[in-house]
Short mmCIF file of C-alpha atoms in Angstrom, two decimals:
data_model
loop_
_atom_site.label_atom_id
_atom_site.label_comp_id
_atom_site.label_asym_id
_atom_site.label_seq_id
_atom_site.Cartn_x
_atom_site.Cartn_y
_atom_site.Cartn_z
CA MET A 1195 -3.51 -17.44 20.89
CA LYS A 1196 -5.60 -14.25 20.65
CA ALA A 1197 -6.79 -13.14 17.16
CA TYR A 1198 -9.11 -10.55 15.43
CA VAL A 1199 -11.72 -12.89 13.66
CA TYR A 1200 -14.67 -12.06 11.45
CA GLY A 1201 -17.39 -14.21 12.72
CA PRO A 1202 -21.40 -14.54 12.59
CA ASN A 1203 -21.77 -11.54 14.79
CA GLY A 1204 -18.96 -9.47 13.11
CA ALA A 1205 -15.08 -9.17 14.09
CA ALA A 1206 -13.77 -9.51 17.40
CA ILE A 1207 -10.83 -10.74 19.51
CA SER A 1208 -11.16 -14.46 19.87
CA ASP A 1209 -9.16 -17.53 20.95
CA VAL A 1210 -8.10 -19.66 18.05
CA ALA A 1211 -5.36 -22.38 17.64
CA GLN A 1212 -1.70 -21.08 16.96
CA PRO A 1213 -0.77 -22.04 13.38
CA LYS A 1214 2.17 -24.17 12.44
CA PRO A 1215 4.51 -23.57 9.56
CA LYS A 1216 4.75 -26.03 6.61
CA GLY A 1217 6.74 -26.00 3.38
CA THR A 1218 8.37 -22.41 2.83
CA GLN A 1219 6.44 -20.81 5.52
CA VAL A 1220 7.59 -18.91 8.48
CA LEU A 1221 5.82 -18.76 11.77
CA VAL A 1222 5.67 -14.91 13.00
CA ARG A 1223 5.47 -13.64 16.37
CA VAL A 1224 3.49 -10.56 15.60
CA ARG A 1225 4.42 -7.39 17.45
CA ALA A 1226 2.69 -4.84 15.45
CA CYS A 1227 0.38 -4.58 12.55
CA GLY A 1228 -0.68 -1.86 9.98
CA LEU A 1229 -4.21 -1.27 8.99
CA ASN A 1230 -5.07 -1.08 5.35
CA ARG A 1231 -8.24 -0.05 3.47
CA ALA A 1232 -8.92 -3.42 2.31
CA ASP A 1233 -9.10 -4.33 6.21
CA ILE A 1234 -12.32 -2.38 6.35
CA GLY A 1235 -14.04 -4.41 3.85
CA MET A 1236 -12.98 -7.74 5.24
CA ARG A 1237 -14.07 -6.56 8.78
CA LYS A 1238 -17.69 -6.25 7.27
CA GLY A 1239 -17.45 -9.75 5.77
CA HIS A 1240 -16.42 -8.68 2.26
CA ALA A 1241 -14.03 -10.85 0.31
CA HIS A 1242 -10.73 -9.50 -0.58
CA GLY A 1243 -9.25 -11.75 -3.71
CA ALA A 1244 -9.82 -15.47 -2.21
CA ALA A 1245 -9.72 -14.28 1.56
CA GLY A 1246 -12.76 -13.32 3.70
CA GLY A 1247 -15.90 -14.51 5.14
CA ALA A 1248 -16.88 -16.22 8.51
CA GLY A 1249 -13.73 -17.67 10.48
CA THR A 1250 -11.34 -15.52 8.83
CA VAL A 1251 -8.41 -13.98 11.04
CA LEU A 1252 -8.32 -10.51 9.75
CA GLY A 1253 -5.28 -8.24 8.60
CA MET A 1254 -2.74 -8.20 6.08
CA GLU A 1255 0.50 -6.24 7.23
CA TRP A 1256 2.66 -7.06 10.34
CA ALA A 1257 6.08 -6.78 11.84
CA GLY A 1258 7.68 -9.31 14.36
CA GLU A 1259 10.00 -12.19 15.16
CA VAL A 1260 10.52 -15.43 13.41
CA ALA A 1261 9.26 -17.96 15.94
CA GLY A 1262 9.49 -21.04 13.77
CA LEU A 1263 10.38 -22.27 10.33
CA GLY A 1264 8.60 -24.89 8.13
CA PRO A 1265 11.14 -27.34 6.53
CA ASP A 1266 11.58 -25.73 3.10
CA ALA A 1267 11.99 -21.98 4.62
CA LYS A 1268 15.15 -20.53 3.53
CA GLY A 1269 17.62 -17.55 4.71
CA LEU A 1270 15.88 -17.06 8.29
CA THR A 1271 16.73 -18.26 11.64
CA VAL A 1272 14.21 -18.05 14.85
CA GLY A 1273 14.61 -14.59 16.34
CA ASP A 1274 15.02 -12.65 13.28
CA ARG A 1275 13.16 -9.32 13.04
CA ILE A 1276 10.96 -9.26 10.09
CA MET A 1277 8.36 -7.49 8.39
CA GLY A 1278 5.91 -8.50 5.59
CA SER A 1279 2.20 -8.87 4.22
CA GLY A 1280 -0.15 -11.76 3.86
CA GLY A 1281 -3.39 -12.84 5.62
CA ALA A 1282 -4.23 -13.09 9.27
CA ALA A 1283 -2.06 -10.69 10.59
CA PHE A 1284 -4.09 -9.30 13.63
CA ALA A 1285 -3.06 -11.96 15.75
CA GLU A 1286 -0.35 -13.20 18.14
CA TYR A 1287 1.12 -15.48 15.59
CA THR A 1288 0.78 -15.63 11.82
CA LEU A 1289 2.54 -17.37 8.93
CA ALA A 1290 4.21 -15.76 5.98
CA ASP A 1291 5.91 -17.09 2.86
CA HIS A 1292 9.56 -16.81 3.28
CA GLY A 1293 9.76 -14.90 0.16
CA ARG A 1294 6.91 -12.47 1.18
CA LEU A 1295 8.84 -10.44 3.81
CA PHE A 1296 11.75 -8.23 4.50
CA ARG A 1297 14.10 -8.08 7.21
CA ALA A 1298 13.43 -5.30 9.51
CA PRO A 1299 16.06 -2.72 9.61
CA SER A 1300 17.79 -2.18 12.81
CA ASN A 1301 17.20 1.38 13.09
CA MET A 1302 13.35 0.97 13.08
CA ASN A 1303 10.93 -0.46 15.87
CA PHE A 1304 8.23 -2.86 15.21
CA GLU A 1305 5.59 -0.13 14.75
CA GLU A 1306 7.42 1.71 12.10
CA ALA A 1307 8.36 -1.57 10.47
CA ALA A 1308 4.79 -2.45 10.30
CA THR A 1309 3.94 0.61 8.31
CA LEU A 1310 5.90 -0.32 5.24
CA PRO A 1311 5.40 -3.78 3.55
CA VAL A 1312 2.26 -3.33 1.65
CA ALA A 1313 3.26 0.43 0.42
CA LEU A 1314 6.77 -0.64 -0.47
CA ALA A 1315 5.78 -3.57 -2.46
CA THR A 1316 2.44 -2.24 -3.99
CA MET A 1317 4.03 1.15 -5.24
CA HIS A 1318 7.51 0.04 -6.39
CA ASN A 1319 5.57 -2.42 -8.59
CA ALA A 1320 3.30 0.23 -9.64
CA VAL A 1321 5.65 3.16 -9.98
CA VAL A 1322 8.83 1.29 -11.31
CA THR A 1323 7.86 -2.18 -12.68
CA ALA A 1324 4.30 -1.53 -14.36
CA GLY A 1325 4.74 2.23 -14.61
CA ALA A 1326 8.11 2.26 -16.14
CA LEU A 1327 8.86 5.87 -14.66
CA GLN A 1328 12.05 7.06 -15.93
CA PRO A 1329 14.25 10.09 -14.66
CA GLY A 1330 13.17 13.26 -15.67
CA GLN A 1331 9.54 12.27 -16.31
CA THR A 1332 6.31 13.59 -14.53
CA VAL A 1333 3.90 11.44 -12.39
CA LEU A 1334 0.42 12.11 -10.80
CA ILE A 1335 -0.45 10.25 -7.70
CA GLN A 1336 -4.40 9.96 -7.31
CA GLY A 1337 -5.23 9.41 -3.74
CA ALA A 1338 -1.74 10.67 -2.49
CA SER A 1339 -2.52 11.12 1.10
CA SER A 1340 -3.05 7.46 1.81
CA GLY A 1341 -0.23 5.53 3.10
CA VAL A 1342 0.67 3.81 -0.11
CA GLY A 1343 0.18 7.25 -1.84
CA LEU A 1344 2.50 8.97 0.31
CA MET A 1345 5.30 6.08 -0.48
CA ALA A 1346 4.39 6.27 -4.35
CA MET A 1347 5.34 10.03 -4.22
CA GLN A 1348 8.63 9.12 -2.31
CA ILE A 1349 9.57 6.35 -4.66
CA ALA A 1350 8.89 8.75 -7.84
CA LYS A 1351 11.18 11.16 -6.21
CA LEU A 1352 13.58 8.76 -5.37
CA LYS A 1353 13.46 7.53 -8.95
CA GLY A 1354 14.10 10.73 -10.49
CA ALA A 1355 10.85 12.27 -11.23
CA LYS A 1356 11.05 15.82 -12.18
CA LEU A 1357 7.37 16.74 -11.23
CA VAL A 1358 5.34 14.76 -8.68
CA VAL A 1359 1.68 15.91 -8.48
CA GLY A 1360 -0.41 14.42 -5.59
CA SER A 1361 -4.28 14.77 -5.23
CA SER A 1362 -6.26 14.79 -2.00
CA THR A 1363 -9.86 15.69 -1.50
CA ASP A 1364 -9.11 16.93 2.16
CA ALA A 1365 -7.63 20.43 2.48
CA THR A 1366 -5.54 19.41 5.58
CA ARG A 1367 -4.04 16.53 4.24
CA ARG A 1368 -3.58 18.27 0.73
CA GLY A 1369 -1.62 20.76 2.50
CA ARG A 1370 1.01 18.31 3.97
CA LEU A 1371 1.64 16.40 0.60
CA ARG A 1372 4.76 18.54 -0.10
CA GLU A 1373 6.43 16.87 2.91
CA PHE A 1374 6.35 13.60 1.06
CA GLY A 1375 7.56 14.59 -2.38
CA ALA A 1376 4.68 16.39 -3.94
CA ASP A 1377 5.65 19.58 -6.14
CA LEU A 1378 2.03 20.29 -6.77
CA ALA A 1379 -1.26 19.28 -4.68
CA VAL A 1380 -4.64 19.16 -6.32
CA ASP A 1381 -8.05 18.43 -5.30
CA SER A 1382 -9.49 15.76 -7.57
CA SER A 1383 -13.01 17.01 -6.40
CA ASP A 1384 -12.44 20.11 -8.08
CA PRO A 1385 -13.16 20.06 -11.85
CA GLY A 1386 -10.49 22.52 -12.50
CA TRP A 1387 -7.71 20.12 -11.15
CA VAL A 1388 -7.02 18.90 -14.69
CA GLU A 1389 -6.07 22.29 -16.05
CA GLU A 1390 -3.65 22.61 -12.98
CA VAL A 1391 -1.72 19.54 -14.12
CA LEU A 1392 -1.91 20.63 -17.78
CA LYS A 1393 -0.53 24.00 -16.78
CA ALA A 1394 2.15 22.56 -14.97
CA THR A 1395 3.30 20.31 -17.67
CA GLY A 1396 3.41 22.80 -20.32
CA GLY A 1397 -0.06 21.74 -21.73
CA GLU A 1398 1.21 18.02 -22.42
CA GLY A 1399 -0.10 16.10 -19.32
CA VAL A 1400 1.80 13.69 -17.16
CA ASP A 1401 3.81 10.74 -18.39
CA LEU A 1402 2.43 8.49 -15.57
CA VAL A 1403 -0.74 8.50 -13.39
CA ILE A 1404 -0.86 6.13 -10.45
CA ASP A 1405 -4.62 5.84 -9.82
CA GLN A 1406 -5.85 4.62 -6.49
CA VAL A 1407 -9.28 6.41 -7.16
CA SER A 1408 -10.59 5.29 -10.48
CA GLY A 1409 -14.57 5.75 -10.66
CA PRO A 1410 -15.21 9.38 -10.74
CA VAL A 1411 -11.78 10.50 -12.09
CA ALA A 1412 -11.30 7.96 -14.89
CA ASN A 1413 -12.08 10.30 -17.74
CA GLN A 1414 -10.24 13.21 -16.02
CA ASN A 1415 -7.09 11.23 -15.81
CA LEU A 1416 -7.06 10.48 -19.40
CA ALA A 1417 -7.24 14.27 -20.16
CA ALA A 1418 -4.27 14.83 -17.74
CA THR A 1419 -2.10 12.09 -19.35
CA LYS A 1420 0.08 12.89 -22.10
CA VAL A 1421 -0.38 11.48 -25.51
CA LYS A 1422 1.39 7.66 -25.10
CA GLY A 1423 1.43 8.07 -21.48
CA ARG A 1424 0.85 5.54 -19.05
CA ILE A 1425 -1.93 4.94 -16.34
CA VAL A 1426 -1.55 2.40 -13.69
CA ASN A 1427 -4.98 1.22 -11.76
CA VAL A 1428 -3.73 0.10 -8.47
CA GLY A 1429 -7.28 0.97 -6.64
CA ARG A 1430 -11.00 1.55 -6.67
CA LEU A 1431 -11.42 4.07 -3.60
CA GLY A 1432 -13.95 5.84 -6.07
CA GLY A 1433 -15.96 2.83 -6.86
CA THR A 1434 -15.64 0.01 -9.18
CA HIS A 1435 -17.63 0.91 -12.11
CA ALA A 1436 -17.99 4.40 -14.05
CA ASP A 1437 -18.18 5.89 -17.61
CA PHE A 1438 -14.93 5.76 -19.65
CA ASN A 1439 -14.22 7.83 -22.60
CA PHE A 1440 -13.02 5.15 -24.95
CA ASP A 1441 -12.36 7.77 -27.66
CA LEU A 1442 -10.13 9.90 -25.55
CA HIS A 1443 -8.25 7.03 -24.55
CA ALA A 1444 -7.55 5.84 -27.94
CA ALA A 1445 -6.99 9.30 -29.21
CA ARG A 1446 -4.17 9.85 -26.39
CA ARG A 1447 -2.72 6.50 -27.03
CA ILE A 1448 -2.57 5.70 -23.35
CA ASN A 1449 -1.20 2.51 -22.00
CA TYR A 1450 -3.83 1.42 -19.29
CA ILE A 1451 -2.51 -1.11 -17.01
CA GLY A 1452 -4.22 -2.75 -13.97
CA VAL A 1453 -2.37 -4.46 -11.08
CA THR A 1454 -3.40 -6.12 -7.69
CA PHE A 1455 -1.97 -8.59 -5.56
CA ARG A 1456 -5.19 -10.62 -5.38
CA THR A 1457 -4.71 -12.49 -8.53
CA ARG A 1458 -0.94 -12.81 -8.36
CA THR A 1459 0.63 -16.44 -7.78
CA ILE A 1460 3.31 -16.55 -4.77
CA GLU A 1461 6.06 -16.78 -7.03
CA GLU A 1462 4.93 -13.19 -8.75
CA VAL A 1463 4.68 -12.06 -5.15
CA ARG A 1464 8.14 -13.31 -4.36
CA GLU A 1465 9.56 -11.48 -7.44
CA ILE A 1466 8.12 -7.96 -6.45
CA PHE A 1467 9.45 -8.48 -2.89
CA GLU A 1468 12.96 -9.38 -4.47
CA GLU A 1469 12.56 -6.38 -6.89
CA VAL A 1470 12.00 -3.94 -3.67
CA ARG A 1471 15.10 -5.56 -1.85
CA LYS A 1472 17.35 -5.01 -5.09
CA ASP A 1473 16.33 -1.76 -6.31
CA ILE A 1474 15.22 0.59 -3.13
CA TRP A 1475 16.10 -1.35 0.08
CA GLY A 1476 19.28 1.08 0.62
CA ALA A 1477 16.77 3.61 0.78
CA VAL A 1478 14.52 2.03 3.42
CA GLU A 1479 17.36 1.51 5.49
CA GLN A 1480 18.62 5.01 5.29
CA ARG A 1481 14.93 6.14 6.16
CA LYS A 1482 14.73 8.10 2.97
CA LEU A 1483 11.27 5.89 2.36
CA GLN A 1484 9.24 5.91 5.56
CA LEU A 1485 5.56 6.53 6.58
CA PRO A 1486 4.18 8.86 9.22
CA ILE A 1487 2.15 6.96 12.04
CA ASP A 1488 -0.84 8.60 12.72
CA ARG A 1489 -1.92 6.72 15.83
CA VAL A 1490 -0.96 3.49 17.68
CA PHE A 1491 -3.45 1.34 19.46
CA ALA A 1492 -3.36 -1.47 21.71
CA PHE A 1493 -4.80 -4.96 20.37
CA ALA A 1494 -7.50 -4.82 22.99
CA ASP A 1495 -8.54 -1.43 21.12
CA ILE A 1496 -8.34 -2.80 17.73
CA ASP A 1497 -12.21 -1.90 16.98
CA LYS A 1498 -11.35 1.99 18.10
CA ALA A 1499 -8.52 1.90 15.52
CA PHE A 1500 -10.94 0.74 12.62
CA GLU A 1501 -13.21 3.63 13.81
CA HIS A 1502 -10.48 5.87 13.59
CA MET A 1503 -9.72 4.78 10.00
CA GLU A 1504 -13.26 5.07 8.92
CA ALA A 1505 -13.53 8.48 10.16
CA ASN A 1506 -10.75 9.17 7.44
CA LYS A 1507 -9.22 12.18 9.04
CA HIS A 1508 -5.87 10.48 9.45
CA LEU A 1509 -2.58 11.09 7.45
CA GLY A 1510 -0.27 8.03 7.33
CA LYS A 1511 -0.61 4.66 9.12
CA ILE A 1512 -2.69 3.40 12.02
CA VAL A 1513 -0.92 0.71 13.80
CA VAL A 1514 -1.90 -1.81 16.30
CA THR A 1515 0.50 -3.28 18.60
CA VAL A 1516 -0.12 -6.96 19.76
#
């Protein structure tokens, strides 16, 4: 089968053996894939958790059909339309754990379905489970114009947030954040953004920050969070290291929570997917939670899809059809 593989000379479409499902695995005939920021690093040979390096089939988000089942896979039949996340997505066939996928709603095509699994699982866990957002509370989404950021704002609104603030350093994308639930859009590269947030919250700060940026905004986040508020760190778009004001953190008594899928067990991931199904799946089926598709590329043009992502001018998801 054809797959996008990182090799000695970089990433390229190559011929590899079709995988065979074992245990609780499902064999998926991939029809469309969503690109994610982590894919950029892996395409350059960087590890993402335990995955990466020479010989790695790249990609982590897909939609397609069940083509085969391992002996312990439950609840699915060959031909079912599904979408999910996991390794080796950029290929004609991939394997998925039976608990790390969703049934693709009948009112979505494969391209639309491929935009959702990572954003739904990541941001339901960050906003609802780890972030404990309650109706009437206020939330700031750092990096709000990314696909997962757009989903975070929508989930926050769905769960009853009274004020959603989204940040983006790009003026054009910042101007569109209101379409996806933002009541206030701020430029996190402007030193005055904290004052905007404080003004919008009566001087208190937000109850919850979902931080995909970290690095340069770490201390500003502390200042923009109310006393006894919460910060959930889900990314490092701004870098992995930075100065941190421990005194401000202590003074505001902020609960600082780190989350990632890279160190989770499959049992933990299955639980996250089940929480999405139980809590917000009706909104997914009703198209209340959805992401815009910026551009669709053919599999043969996957390098161009990555060039488009690295140009960093898109809003929404970049999709590759297989």
